[in-house]
mmCIF file of C-alpha atoms and ligand atoms in Angstrom:
data_model
loop_
_atom_site.group_PDB
_atom_site.id
_atom_site.type_symbol
_atom_site.label_atom_id
_atom_site.label_comp_id
_atom_site.label_asym_id
_atom_site.label_seq_id
_atom_site.Cartn_x
_atom_site.Cartn_y
_atom_site.Cartn_z
ATOM 1 C CA MET A 310 -99.630 -49.678 39.608
ATOM 2 C CA THR A 311 -99.236 -51.329 43.013
ATOM 3 C CA GLU A 312 -96.554 -53.943 43.257
ATOM 4 C CA ALA A 313 -95.850 -55.983 46.387
ATOM 5 C CA ILE A 314 -92.082 -56.131 46.898
ATOM 6 C CA ALA A 315 -90.614 -58.563 49.395
ATOM 7 C CA LYS A 316 -88.412 -56.730 51.890
ATOM 8 C CA GLY A 317 -86.040 -59.642 52.261
ATOM 9 C CA GLU A 318 -84.742 -61.571 55.244
ATOM 10 C CA ALA A 319 -81.963 -59.157 56.245
ATOM 11 C CA VAL A 320 -84.231 -56.084 56.338
ATOM 12 C CA LEU A 321 -86.973 -57.836 58.329
ATOM 13 C CA LEU A 322 -84.451 -59.317 60.763
ATOM 14 C CA ARG A 323 -82.865 -55.909 61.374
ATOM 15 C CA GLN A 324 -86.304 -54.359 61.958
ATOM 16 C CA ALA A 325 -87.287 -57.120 64.399
ATOM 17 C CA TYR A 326 -83.947 -56.946 66.228
ATOM 18 C CA ASP A 327 -84.068 -53.154 66.647
ATOM 19 C CA LYS A 328 -87.678 -53.252 67.807
ATOM 20 C CA PHE A 329 -86.847 -55.986 70.332
ATOM 21 C CA VAL A 330 -84.026 -53.929 71.861
ATOM 22 C CA ALA A 331 -86.216 -50.798 71.970
ATOM 23 C CA GLU A 332 -89.177 -52.627 73.502
ATOM 24 C CA TYR A 333 -87.502 -54.926 76.056
ATOM 25 C CA SER A 334 -84.114 -53.207 76.658
ATOM 26 C CA PHE A 335 -82.012 -56.344 76.130
ATOM 27 C CA LYS A 336 -80.891 -58.380 73.099
ATOM 28 C CA PRO A 337 -82.703 -61.272 71.401
ATOM 29 C CA VAL A 338 -80.802 -64.584 71.338
ATOM 30 C CA ALA A 339 -82.812 -66.635 68.831
ATOM 31 C CA ALA A 340 -84.387 -65.884 65.454
ATOM 32 C CA ALA A 341 -86.257 -67.698 62.707
ATOM 33 C CA ALA A 342 -88.117 -67.012 59.470
ATOM 34 C CA ALA A 343 -90.844 -68.716 57.459
ATOM 35 C CA PRO A 344 -92.389 -67.722 54.113
ATOM 36 C CA GLY A 345 -95.918 -67.332 52.776
ATOM 37 C CA ARG A 346 -97.052 -69.609 50.004
ATOM 38 C CA VAL A 347 -99.111 -69.701 46.868
ATOM 39 C CA ASN A 348 -100.727 -72.846 45.537
ATOM 40 C CA LEU A 349 -100.173 -73.490 41.818
ATOM 41 C CA ILE A 350 -102.949 -76.052 41.639
ATOM 42 C CA GLY A 351 -104.757 -78.602 43.831
ATOM 43 C CA GLU A 352 -107.273 -76.321 45.551
ATOM 44 C CA HIS A 353 -109.697 -77.501 48.229
ATOM 45 C CA VAL A 354 -108.274 -81.025 48.025
ATOM 46 C CA ASP A 355 -105.738 -81.150 50.846
ATOM 47 C CA TYR A 356 -108.419 -81.992 53.406
ATOM 48 C CA CYS A 357 -109.512 -84.819 51.065
ATOM 49 C CA GLU A 358 -105.987 -86.298 51.178
ATOM 50 C CA GLY A 359 -105.353 -85.220 47.560
ATOM 51 C CA PHE A 360 -102.301 -83.829 45.783
ATOM 52 C CA VAL A 361 -101.416 -80.145 46.024
ATOM 53 C CA LEU A 362 -98.641 -78.193 44.306
ATOM 54 C CA PRO A 363 -97.685 -75.019 46.173
ATOM 55 C CA VAL A 364 -94.554 -72.849 46.112
ATOM 56 C CA ALA A 365 -93.049 -70.838 48.976
ATOM 57 C CA LEU A 366 -92.912 -67.062 48.450
ATOM 58 C CA PRO A 367 -90.158 -64.517 49.149
ATOM 59 C CA PHE A 368 -92.493 -62.824 51.674
ATOM 60 C CA LEU A 369 -91.475 -63.763 55.224
ATOM 61 C CA THR A 370 -92.472 -63.730 58.849
ATOM 62 C CA VAL A 371 -89.430 -63.184 61.063
ATOM 63 C CA VAL A 372 -89.481 -63.917 64.811
ATOM 64 C CA VAL A 373 -86.781 -62.862 67.273
ATOM 65 C CA GLY A 374 -86.744 -63.337 71.038
ATOM 66 C CA ALA A 375 -85.141 -64.454 74.280
ATOM 67 C CA TYR A 376 -86.082 -65.967 77.642
ATOM 68 C CA ASN A 377 -87.232 -63.336 80.164
ATOM 69 C CA ASN A 378 -86.754 -65.302 83.418
ATOM 70 C CA SER A 379 -90.477 -65.418 84.174
ATOM 71 C CA ASP A 380 -93.484 -67.656 83.552
ATOM 72 C CA GLU A 381 -95.042 -65.174 81.194
ATOM 73 C CA CYS A 382 -94.668 -64.608 77.447
ATOM 74 C CA GLN A 383 -94.866 -61.212 75.771
ATOM 75 C CA VAL A 384 -95.308 -61.157 72.012
ATOM 76 C CA LEU A 385 -95.299 -57.975 69.956
ATOM 77 C CA SER A 386 -96.140 -58.166 66.259
ATOM 78 C CA ILE A 387 -95.537 -55.407 63.716
ATOM 79 C CA LEU A 388 -98.019 -55.930 60.899
ATOM 80 C CA GLY A 389 -97.441 -55.130 57.213
ATOM 81 C CA ASN A 390 -99.175 -51.743 57.578
ATOM 82 C CA GLY A 391 -96.894 -50.766 60.473
ATOM 83 C CA GLN A 392 -99.578 -51.315 63.127
ATOM 84 C CA GLU A 393 -98.288 -52.938 66.347
ATOM 85 C CA VAL A 394 -100.235 -55.529 68.330
ATOM 86 C CA LYS A 395 -99.176 -57.109 71.622
ATOM 87 C CA ALA A 396 -100.277 -60.143 73.622
ATOM 88 C CA ILE A 397 -99.260 -61.459 77.048
ATOM 89 C CA PHE A 398 -100.006 -65.056 78.063
ATOM 90 C CA PRO A 399 -98.710 -67.793 80.392
ATOM 91 C CA ALA A 400 -95.667 -69.888 79.444
ATOM 92 C CA THR A 401 -96.105 -73.669 79.267
ATOM 93 C CA THR A 402 -94.016 -74.071 82.428
ATOM 94 C CA ALA A 403 -96.977 -72.344 84.135
ATOM 95 C CA SER A 404 -100.620 -73.290 83.643
ATOM 96 C CA GLY A 405 -103.538 -71.495 82.031
ATOM 97 C CA LEU A 406 -102.500 -71.244 78.368
ATOM 98 C CA LYS A 407 -105.785 -71.294 76.469
ATOM 99 C CA PRO A 408 -107.364 -69.718 73.376
ATOM 100 C CA GLY A 409 -108.903 -66.268 73.790
ATOM 101 C CA GLU A 410 -108.446 -62.605 72.942
ATOM 102 C CA PRO A 411 -106.653 -61.113 71.082
ATOM 103 C CA ALA A 412 -107.631 -63.490 68.281
ATOM 104 C CA TRP A 413 -104.354 -63.166 66.344
ATOM 105 C CA ALA A 414 -102.319 -64.449 69.325
ATOM 106 C CA ASN A 415 -104.134 -67.805 69.165
ATOM 107 C CA TYR A 416 -101.875 -68.827 66.259
ATOM 108 C CA VAL A 417 -98.809 -68.263 68.444
ATOM 109 C CA LYS A 418 -100.324 -69.716 71.622
ATOM 110 C CA GLY A 419 -101.483 -72.817 69.727
ATOM 111 C CA VAL A 420 -97.943 -73.442 68.512
ATOM 112 C CA LEU A 421 -96.491 -72.954 71.992
ATOM 113 C CA ALA A 422 -99.059 -75.374 73.448
ATOM 114 C CA ASN A 423 -98.135 -77.986 70.816
ATOM 115 C CA PHE A 424 -94.355 -77.565 71.026
ATOM 116 C CA PRO A 425 -93.006 -80.929 72.262
ATOM 117 C CA GLU A 426 -91.274 -79.379 75.256
ATOM 118 C CA LYS A 427 -92.406 -77.048 78.024
ATOM 119 C CA VAL A 428 -90.977 -73.580 77.466
ATOM 120 C CA SER A 429 -90.512 -70.958 80.185
ATOM 121 C CA GLY A 430 -91.340 -67.253 79.690
ATOM 122 C CA PHE A 431 -89.917 -65.306 76.761
ATOM 123 C CA ASP A 432 -90.179 -61.962 75.017
ATOM 124 C CA VAL A 433 -90.674 -61.894 71.268
ATOM 125 C CA VAL A 434 -90.972 -59.487 68.348
ATOM 126 C CA ILE A 435 -92.562 -60.612 65.080
ATOM 127 C CA VAL A 436 -92.199 -58.736 61.794
ATOM 128 C CA SER A 437 -93.901 -59.909 58.614
ATOM 129 C CA ASP A 438 -94.394 -58.739 55.055
ATOM 130 C CA VAL A 439 -96.675 -61.682 54.171
ATOM 131 C CA PRO A 440 -100.018 -60.131 53.095
ATOM 132 C CA MET A 441 -102.614 -61.111 55.721
ATOM 133 C CA GLY A 442 -105.911 -62.727 54.810
ATOM 134 C CA SER A 443 -105.069 -62.672 51.098
ATOM 135 C CA GLY A 444 -104.821 -66.384 50.484
ATOM 136 C CA VAL A 445 -101.020 -66.595 50.754
ATOM 137 C CA SER A 446 -101.135 -68.146 54.213
ATOM 138 C CA SER A 447 -99.871 -65.550 56.615
ATOM 139 C CA SER A 448 -101.295 -67.847 59.316
ATOM 140 C CA ALA A 449 -99.071 -70.837 58.482
ATOM 141 C CA SER A 450 -96.145 -68.467 57.976
ATOM 142 C CA LEU A 451 -96.691 -67.133 61.510
ATOM 143 C CA GLU A 452 -97.134 -70.601 63.025
ATOM 144 C CA VAL A 453 -94.102 -72.171 61.368
ATOM 145 C CA ALA A 454 -91.881 -69.113 61.931
ATOM 146 C CA PHE A 455 -92.830 -69.172 65.615
ATOM 147 C CA PHE A 456 -92.314 -72.940 65.902
ATOM 148 C CA THR A 457 -88.894 -72.611 64.258
ATOM 149 C CA PHE A 458 -88.080 -69.782 66.668
ATOM 150 C CA LEU A 459 -88.951 -72.101 69.592
ATOM 151 C CA GLU A 460 -86.590 -74.708 68.113
ATOM 152 C CA ALA A 461 -83.812 -72.100 68.015
ATOM 153 C CA LEU A 462 -84.598 -70.882 71.547
ATOM 154 C CA THR A 463 -84.798 -74.314 73.203
ATOM 155 C CA GLY A 464 -82.328 -76.266 71.056
ATOM 156 C CA THR A 465 -85.017 -78.942 70.507
ATOM 157 C CA ARG A 466 -85.261 -79.804 66.806
ATOM 158 C CA VAL A 467 -88.358 -81.388 65.251
ATOM 159 C CA GLU A 468 -88.291 -83.142 61.876
ATOM 160 C CA PRO A 469 -90.172 -81.243 59.131
ATOM 161 C CA VAL A 470 -93.252 -83.478 58.655
ATOM 162 C CA LYS A 471 -93.878 -83.622 62.407
ATOM 163 C CA LYS A 472 -93.369 -79.875 62.651
ATOM 164 C CA ALA A 473 -95.913 -79.179 59.892
ATOM 165 C CA GLN A 474 -98.406 -81.507 61.598
ATOM 166 C CA LEU A 475 -97.964 -79.852 65.002
ATOM 167 C CA CYS A 476 -98.498 -76.402 63.458
ATOM 168 C CA GLN A 477 -101.636 -77.663 61.692
ATOM 169 C CA LYS A 478 -102.881 -79.059 65.010
ATOM 170 C CA ALA A 479 -102.175 -75.679 66.602
ATOM 171 C CA GLU A 480 -104.394 -73.961 64.005
ATOM 172 C CA HIS A 481 -107.164 -76.515 64.580
ATOM 173 C CA GLU A 482 -107.089 -76.194 68.347
ATOM 174 C CA PHE A 483 -106.488 -72.517 69.105
ATOM 175 C CA PRO A 484 -107.882 -70.308 66.299
ATOM 176 C CA GLY A 485 -110.305 -73.198 65.666
ATOM 177 C CA MET A 486 -109.672 -73.351 61.923
ATOM 178 C CA PRO A 487 -109.900 -76.924 60.544
ATOM 179 C CA CYS A 488 -107.235 -76.312 57.852
ATOM 180 C CA GLY A 489 -105.580 -79.027 55.752
ATOM 181 C CA ILE A 490 -101.860 -79.834 55.912
ATOM 182 C CA MET A 491 -100.742 -78.032 52.727
ATOM 183 C CA ASP A 492 -99.871 -74.614 54.138
ATOM 184 C CA GLN A 493 -97.729 -75.766 57.041
ATOM 185 C CA PHE A 494 -96.009 -78.319 54.797
ATOM 186 C CA ILE A 495 -94.885 -75.939 52.036
ATOM 187 C CA VAL A 496 -94.010 -73.188 54.493
ATOM 188 C CA THR A 497 -91.771 -75.685 56.313
ATOM 189 C CA MET A 498 -90.289 -77.443 53.266
ATOM 190 C CA GLY A 499 -90.283 -74.972 50.355
ATOM 191 C CA LYS A 500 -87.195 -74.868 48.121
ATOM 192 C CA LYS A 501 -85.901 -72.118 45.857
ATOM 193 C CA ASP A 502 -86.899 -72.567 42.182
ATOM 194 C CA HIS A 503 -89.100 -75.559 43.001
ATOM 195 C CA ALA A 504 -92.762 -76.261 43.599
ATOM 196 C CA LEU A 505 -93.638 -78.994 46.117
ATOM 197 C CA LEU A 506 -95.928 -81.846 45.106
ATOM 198 C CA ILE A 507 -97.465 -82.948 48.389
ATOM 199 C CA ASP A 508 -99.350 -86.190 48.739
ATOM 200 C CA CYS A 509 -101.707 -85.227 51.542
ATOM 201 C CA ARG A 510 -102.480 -88.911 52.232
ATOM 202 C CA SER A 511 -98.996 -90.393 52.632
ATOM 203 C CA LEU A 512 -97.463 -87.001 53.496
ATOM 204 C CA GLU A 513 -94.701 -87.667 51.000
ATOM 205 C CA ALA A 514 -93.466 -84.569 49.249
ATOM 206 C CA LYS A 515 -91.461 -84.185 46.060
ATOM 207 C CA HIS A 516 -89.691 -81.035 44.885
ATOM 208 C CA ILE A 517 -90.668 -80.248 41.288
ATOM 209 C CA PRO A 518 -88.161 -78.051 39.391
ATOM 210 C CA MET A 519 -89.723 -74.839 38.185
ATOM 211 C CA ASP A 520 -87.674 -72.794 35.781
ATOM 212 C CA SER A 521 -88.950 -69.215 35.572
ATOM 213 C CA THR A 522 -86.876 -68.056 32.594
ATOM 214 C CA GLU A 523 -89.646 -68.460 29.970
ATOM 215 C CA ALA A 524 -92.872 -68.476 31.948
ATOM 216 C CA VAL A 525 -93.474 -66.788 35.279
ATOM 217 C CA ILE A 526 -96.191 -66.971 37.883
ATOM 218 C CA LEU A 527 -97.906 -63.625 38.173
ATOM 219 C CA VAL A 528 -99.990 -63.276 41.342
ATOM 220 C CA VAL A 529 -102.742 -60.660 41.462
ATOM 221 C CA ASN A 530 -104.233 -59.874 44.845
ATOM 222 C CA SER A 531 -107.866 -58.928 44.221
ATOM 223 C CA ASN A 532 -107.762 -56.969 47.474
ATOM 224 C CA VAL A 533 -111.203 -58.188 48.389
ATOM 225 C CA LYS A 534 -112.085 -60.497 51.230
ATOM 226 C CA HIS A 535 -115.771 -61.219 51.462
ATOM 227 C CA GLN A 536 -116.914 -61.495 55.037
ATOM 228 C CA LEU A 537 -119.170 -64.503 54.880
ATOM 229 C CA THR A 538 -120.526 -66.483 57.797
ATOM 230 C CA GLY A 539 -117.157 -68.139 58.425
ATOM 231 C CA SER A 540 -118.688 -71.589 58.037
ATOM 232 C CA GLU A 541 -117.997 -71.890 54.283
ATOM 233 C CA TYR A 542 -114.706 -73.717 54.638
ATOM 234 C CA PRO A 543 -115.801 -76.208 57.332
ATOM 235 C CA GLN A 544 -118.971 -76.772 55.292
ATOM 236 C CA ARG A 545 -117.021 -77.719 52.135
ATOM 237 C CA ARG A 546 -114.895 -80.004 54.259
ATOM 238 C CA ALA A 547 -117.967 -81.661 55.751
ATOM 239 C CA GLN A 548 -119.605 -82.077 52.322
ATOM 240 C CA CYS A 549 -116.501 -83.829 50.960
ATOM 241 C CA GLN A 550 -116.434 -86.124 53.974
ATOM 242 C CA GLU A 551 -120.120 -86.870 53.487
ATOM 243 C CA ALA A 552 -119.383 -87.983 49.896
ATOM 244 C CA ALA A 553 -116.547 -90.216 51.141
ATOM 245 C CA ASN A 554 -118.780 -91.712 53.845
ATOM 246 C CA LYS A 555 -121.488 -92.497 51.279
ATOM 247 C CA LEU A 556 -118.866 -94.284 49.178
ATOM 248 C CA LYS A 557 -117.513 -96.043 52.298
ATOM 249 C CA ILE A 558 -113.985 -94.775 51.663
ATOM 250 C CA PRO A 559 -111.788 -92.832 54.112
ATOM 251 C CA SER A 560 -111.494 -89.765 51.864
ATOM 252 C CA LEU A 561 -112.226 -88.633 48.300
ATOM 253 C CA ARG A 562 -108.599 -89.331 47.395
ATOM 254 C CA SER A 563 -109.625 -92.931 46.800
ATOM 255 C CA ALA A 564 -112.551 -91.967 44.546
ATOM 256 C CA ASP A 565 -112.628 -92.006 40.717
ATOM 257 C CA ILE A 566 -115.138 -91.158 37.960
ATOM 258 C CA ASN A 567 -117.084 -94.373 38.593
ATOM 259 C CA ASP A 568 -117.542 -93.335 42.199
ATOM 260 C CA LEU A 569 -118.942 -90.005 41.050
ATOM 261 C CA ALA A 570 -121.522 -91.878 38.998
ATOM 262 C CA GLU A 571 -122.296 -94.066 42.012
ATOM 263 C CA LEU A 572 -122.864 -91.003 44.185
ATOM 264 C CA LYS A 573 -125.533 -89.909 41.719
ATOM 265 C CA CYS A 574 -127.116 -93.399 41.861
ATOM 266 C CA LEU A 575 -127.096 -93.225 45.660
ATOM 267 C CA LYS A 576 -129.224 -90.078 45.293
ATOM 268 C CA CYS A 577 -126.553 -88.112 47.050
ATOM 269 C CA ASP A 578 -127.290 -84.440 47.701
ATOM 270 C CA GLU A 579 -126.573 -82.387 44.564
ATOM 271 C CA LEU A 580 -124.167 -80.022 46.307
ATOM 272 C CA VAL A 581 -122.223 -82.949 47.770
ATOM 273 C CA CYS A 582 -121.944 -84.467 44.262
ATOM 274 C CA LYS A 583 -120.630 -81.189 42.864
ATOM 275 C CA ARG A 584 -117.981 -80.899 45.595
ATOM 276 C CA ALA A 585 -116.895 -84.506 45.036
ATOM 277 C CA THR A 586 -116.600 -83.950 41.273
ATOM 278 C CA HIS A 587 -114.333 -80.969 41.863
ATOM 279 C CA VAL A 588 -112.098 -82.924 44.216
ATOM 280 C CA VAL A 589 -111.691 -85.990 41.985
ATOM 281 C CA GLU A 590 -110.935 -83.932 38.866
ATOM 282 C CA GLU A 591 -108.710 -81.406 40.655
ATOM 283 C CA ILE A 592 -106.518 -84.159 42.111
ATOM 284 C CA ALA A 593 -106.000 -85.569 38.574
ATOM 285 C CA ARG A 594 -105.175 -82.105 37.191
ATOM 286 C CA THR A 595 -102.611 -81.530 39.928
ATOM 287 C CA GLU A 596 -100.736 -84.755 39.227
ATOM 288 C CA GLU A 597 -100.726 -83.850 35.519
ATOM 289 C CA VAL A 598 -99.366 -80.342 36.141
ATOM 290 C CA ALA A 599 -96.566 -81.786 38.287
ATOM 291 C CA LYS A 600 -95.474 -83.819 35.245
ATOM 292 C CA LEU A 601 -95.985 -80.995 32.718
ATOM 293 C CA LEU A 602 -94.083 -78.291 34.620
ATOM 294 C CA PRO A 603 -90.567 -79.796 34.375
ATOM 295 C CA GLN A 604 -91.256 -80.491 30.671
ATOM 296 C CA LYS A 605 -92.084 -76.783 30.322
ATOM 297 C CA ASP A 606 -95.350 -77.640 28.603
ATOM 298 C CA PHE A 607 -96.878 -74.380 29.767
ATOM 299 C CA SER A 608 -99.833 -74.427 27.340
ATOM 300 C CA GLU A 609 -101.077 -77.687 28.866
ATOM 301 C CA VAL A 610 -100.445 -76.386 32.388
ATOM 302 C CA GLY A 611 -102.445 -73.264 31.524
ATOM 303 C CA ILE A 612 -105.426 -75.257 30.278
ATOM 304 C CA ARG A 613 -105.566 -77.002 33.658
ATOM 305 C CA PHE A 614 -105.351 -73.678 35.499
ATOM 306 C CA TYR A 615 -108.469 -72.451 33.658
ATOM 307 C CA GLN A 616 -110.265 -75.767 34.281
ATOM 308 C CA SER A 617 -109.390 -75.566 37.954
ATOM 309 C CA HIS A 618 -110.838 -72.070 38.217
ATOM 310 C CA GLU A 619 -114.039 -73.036 36.435
ATOM 311 C CA SER A 620 -114.447 -75.969 38.801
ATOM 312 C CA LEU A 621 -113.774 -73.887 41.935
ATOM 313 C CA SER A 622 -116.274 -71.324 40.707
ATOM 314 C CA LYS A 623 -119.071 -73.633 39.534
ATOM 315 C CA LEU A 624 -118.662 -76.869 41.487
ATOM 316 C CA MET A 625 -116.947 -75.894 44.730
ATOM 317 C CA GLU A 626 -118.592 -72.444 44.676
ATOM 318 C CA VAL A 627 -115.739 -70.714 46.472
ATOM 319 C CA SER A 628 -114.967 -67.992 43.918
ATOM 320 C CA CYS A 629 -116.493 -64.508 43.816
ATOM 321 C CA PRO A 630 -117.238 -61.924 41.072
ATOM 322 C CA GLU A 631 -113.871 -60.186 41.510
ATOM 323 C CA LEU A 632 -111.833 -63.402 41.130
ATOM 324 C CA ASP A 633 -113.954 -64.451 38.135
ATOM 325 C CA GLN A 634 -113.423 -61.038 36.570
ATOM 326 C CA LEU A 635 -109.638 -61.238 37.028
ATOM 327 C CA VAL A 636 -109.514 -64.694 35.429
ATOM 328 C CA ASN A 637 -111.651 -63.466 32.516
ATOM 329 C CA ILE A 638 -109.324 -60.521 31.927
ATOM 330 C CA MET A 639 -106.408 -62.981 31.870
ATOM 331 C CA LYS A 640 -108.240 -65.164 29.343
ATOM 332 C CA SER A 641 -108.302 -62.343 26.832
ATOM 333 C CA SER A 642 -104.719 -61.230 27.476
ATOM 334 C CA PRO A 643 -101.975 -62.231 25.003
ATOM 335 C CA GLY A 644 -99.154 -64.159 26.629
ATOM 336 C CA VAL A 645 -101.273 -65.742 29.399
ATOM 337 C CA TYR A 646 -101.216 -69.569 29.392
ATOM 338 C CA GLY A 647 -103.789 -69.925 32.149
ATOM 339 C CA ALA A 648 -105.122 -68.411 35.358
ATOM 340 C CA ARG A 649 -107.075 -69.443 38.446
ATOM 341 C CA MET A 650 -108.040 -68.323 41.901
ATOM 342 C CA THR A 651 -105.708 -69.644 44.568
ATOM 343 C CA GLY A 652 -106.248 -70.190 48.275
ATOM 344 C CA GLY A 653 -109.492 -70.761 50.136
ATOM 345 C CA GLY A 654 -111.518 -68.413 47.931
ATOM 346 C CA PHE A 655 -114.153 -65.658 48.363
ATOM 347 C CA GLY A 656 -111.405 -63.125 47.619
ATOM 348 C CA GLY A 657 -107.639 -63.210 47.891
ATOM 349 C CA CYS A 658 -105.403 -63.921 44.930
ATOM 350 C CA VAL A 659 -105.452 -65.103 41.334
ATOM 351 C CA ILE A 660 -102.363 -66.714 39.839
ATOM 352 C CA ALA A 661 -101.549 -66.672 36.159
ATOM 353 C CA LEU A 662 -98.860 -68.449 34.191
ATOM 354 C CA VAL A 663 -97.523 -65.794 31.822
ATOM 355 C CA LYS A 664 -94.863 -65.617 29.084
ATOM 356 C CA LYS A 665 -92.129 -63.554 30.656
ATOM 357 C CA GLU A 666 -92.044 -60.831 27.983
ATOM 358 C CA PHE A 667 -95.815 -60.251 28.353
ATOM 359 C CA VAL A 668 -95.927 -59.721 32.129
ATOM 360 C CA GLU A 669 -95.915 -55.908 32.018
ATOM 361 C CA ASP A 670 -98.641 -55.843 29.329
ATOM 362 C CA VAL A 671 -100.813 -58.201 31.363
ATOM 363 C CA LYS A 672 -100.414 -56.077 34.494
ATOM 364 C CA ARG A 673 -101.384 -52.933 32.578
ATOM 365 C CA LYS A 674 -104.452 -54.638 31.149
ATOM 366 C CA VAL A 675 -105.586 -55.877 34.580
ATOM 367 C CA GLU A 676 -104.968 -52.432 36.056
ATOM 368 C CA ALA A 677 -107.118 -50.850 33.335
ATOM 369 C CA GLN A 678 -109.973 -53.360 33.348
ATOM 370 C CA TYR A 679 -110.330 -54.760 36.899
ATOM 371 C CA SER A 680 -113.053 -53.073 38.935
ATOM 372 C CA GLY A 681 -111.036 -53.239 42.179
ATOM 373 C CA SER A 682 -107.503 -52.207 43.218
ATOM 374 C CA PRO A 683 -105.132 -55.016 42.253
ATOM 375 C CA VAL A 684 -101.737 -55.615 43.857
ATOM 376 C CA PHE A 685 -99.242 -57.567 41.755
ATOM 377 C CA PHE A 686 -96.240 -59.706 42.452
ATOM 378 C CA VAL A 687 -94.203 -62.040 40.306
ATOM 379 C CA CYS A 688 -93.709 -65.167 42.311
ATOM 380 C CA GLN A 689 -90.167 -66.455 42.658
ATOM 381 C CA PRO A 690 -90.326 -69.930 44.266
ATOM 382 C CA SER A 691 -88.366 -69.515 47.515
ATOM 383 C CA ASP A 692 -86.954 -71.406 50.472
ATOM 384 C CA GLY A 693 -88.988 -72.659 53.428
ATOM 385 C CA ALA A 694 -88.577 -72.032 57.172
ATOM 386 C CA ARG A 695 -85.136 -71.635 58.686
ATOM 387 C CA ILE A 696 -83.328 -70.624 61.850
ATOM 388 C CA LEU A 697 -81.538 -67.273 61.423
ATOM 389 C CA LYS A 698 -78.148 -66.302 62.821
ATOM 390 C CA LEU A 699 -77.925 -63.294 65.101
ATOM 391 C CA GLN A 700 -74.644 -61.378 65.356
HETATM 392 P P1 LIG B 1331 -104.181 -66.224 55.443
HETATM 393 O O1 LIG B 1331 -103.529 -67.337 56.169
HETATM 394 O O2 LIG B 1331 -104.674 -66.611 54.096
HETATM 395 O O3 LIG B 1331 -103.360 -64.986 55.378
HETATM 396 P P2 LIG B 1331 -105.979 -66.449 57.661
HETATM 397 O O4 LIG B 1331 -107.314 -65.858 57.930
HETATM 398 O O5 LIG B 1331 -105.817 -67.916 57.692
HETATM 399 O O6 LIG B 1331 -105.499 -65.840 56.262
HETATM 400 O O7 LIG B 1331 -104.931 -65.863 58.698
HETATM 401 C C1 LIG B 1331 -104.851 -64.482 58.890
HETATM 402 C C2 LIG B 1331 -104.820 -64.196 60.378
HETATM 403 O O8 LIG B 1331 -103.606 -64.700 60.940
HETATM 404 C C3 LIG B 1331 -104.837 -62.729 60.691
HETATM 405 O O9 LIG B 1331 -106.139 -62.220 60.769
HETATM 406 C C4 LIG B 1331 -104.123 -62.677 62.033
HETATM 407 O O10 LIG B 1331 -105.023 -63.015 63.072
HETATM 408 C C5 LIG B 1331 -103.121 -63.803 61.946
HETATM 409 N N1 LIG B 1331 -101.794 -63.369 61.511
HETATM 410 C C6 LIG B 1331 -101.120 -63.722 60.416
HETATM 411 N N2 LIG B 1331 -99.894 -63.152 60.375
HETATM 412 C C7 LIG B 1331 -99.782 -62.408 61.485
HETATM 413 C C8 LIG B 1331 -98.755 -61.583 62.037
HETATM 414 N N3 LIG B 1331 -97.576 -61.396 61.423
HETATM 415 N N4 LIG B 1331 -99.008 -60.966 63.219
HETATM 416 C C9 LIG B 1331 -100.174 -61.144 63.858
HETATM 417 N N5 LIG B 1331 -101.173 -61.912 63.397
HETATM 418 C C10 LIG B 1331 -100.991 -62.541 62.222
HETATM 419 MG MG1 LIG B 1332 -104.505 -69.182 56.757
#
């Protein structure tokens, strides 16, 4: 059985520090870390200004570095599989910082370009154990870890909401991914043993206590990532905006069931109606789960997890056979309150709310019945981004 185990801050920091010294032959002076995240519920609604309820994970991206007395930045990243990738690009005190190859460096360059101060050349090593492209937001983890590193390096501090927004802007502008605000928000503001209810309209966020003594969040990485055209996410976003435009409201956050009926009257495209129905109902489910969680009403939370999955599969059409299969296995497993795909979809992870004493049984059942190669982790809600001390 494959289990993903978080290496922990100290181990990753040591690895990054040692690599920095070996690579650049001097010592790093600044360091920062930021986690991955998993969304409990509120999927494909952040870009509609809805409510989302993610938690930060114990998996981390750690960044260490120092100024190099030049106008050039060198960034070396050690990926989860041990592979090393390196990028060299101009500092913001020089000119010519723009998106390009290698593609992964656009996340870092975008953050540098959006940092509220010009930064001269630096050398950096990045180490991460956040699974990449698995729906746990390695991209936001990288952006926010790098932003926090720049705060440590320059001494310029940025308040958390602004920081999350600048990292989101970075992802829009450089990798060209029109993501919502959820990932950067939770990665910046996560808190141990809490989920974060984010109002993606007002950008207010509330920590929701999440006690994991009775029920735990089991995450199963399907280990599939369907290579589609790449336009699926922007297309869903555009369809939701089209529904809002038809209703003459800024976003679907302001819509209710009556508006869904009106969309049908307006002879709105069937796909657009389906997307809008998902968004309106998913926002309501998310607010309900945020109330149910502290009451430990896990059965009711679980029902909403299953509803959310059904809706993502049938209305939003962002699931895939492997995710559907995993959720179906969960449905027939004793001790599972509910399960759903999490993240953008078309692969990635499923989360399940499971009675603690049943977790091992559930894992064994998934291992035996799932057609792919699952990777498991039990999700301990963890802290968000922070500056790290170097000895
Ligand atoms: P997710 O955010 O769900 O993991 P994305 O496709 O949004 O998936 O982001 C994954 C991409 O982010 C990777 O393909 C890579 O380009 C970049 N990335 C994430 N973490 C790192 C890292 N530690 N080092 C280099 N690139 C990274
Ligand atoms: Mg991402």
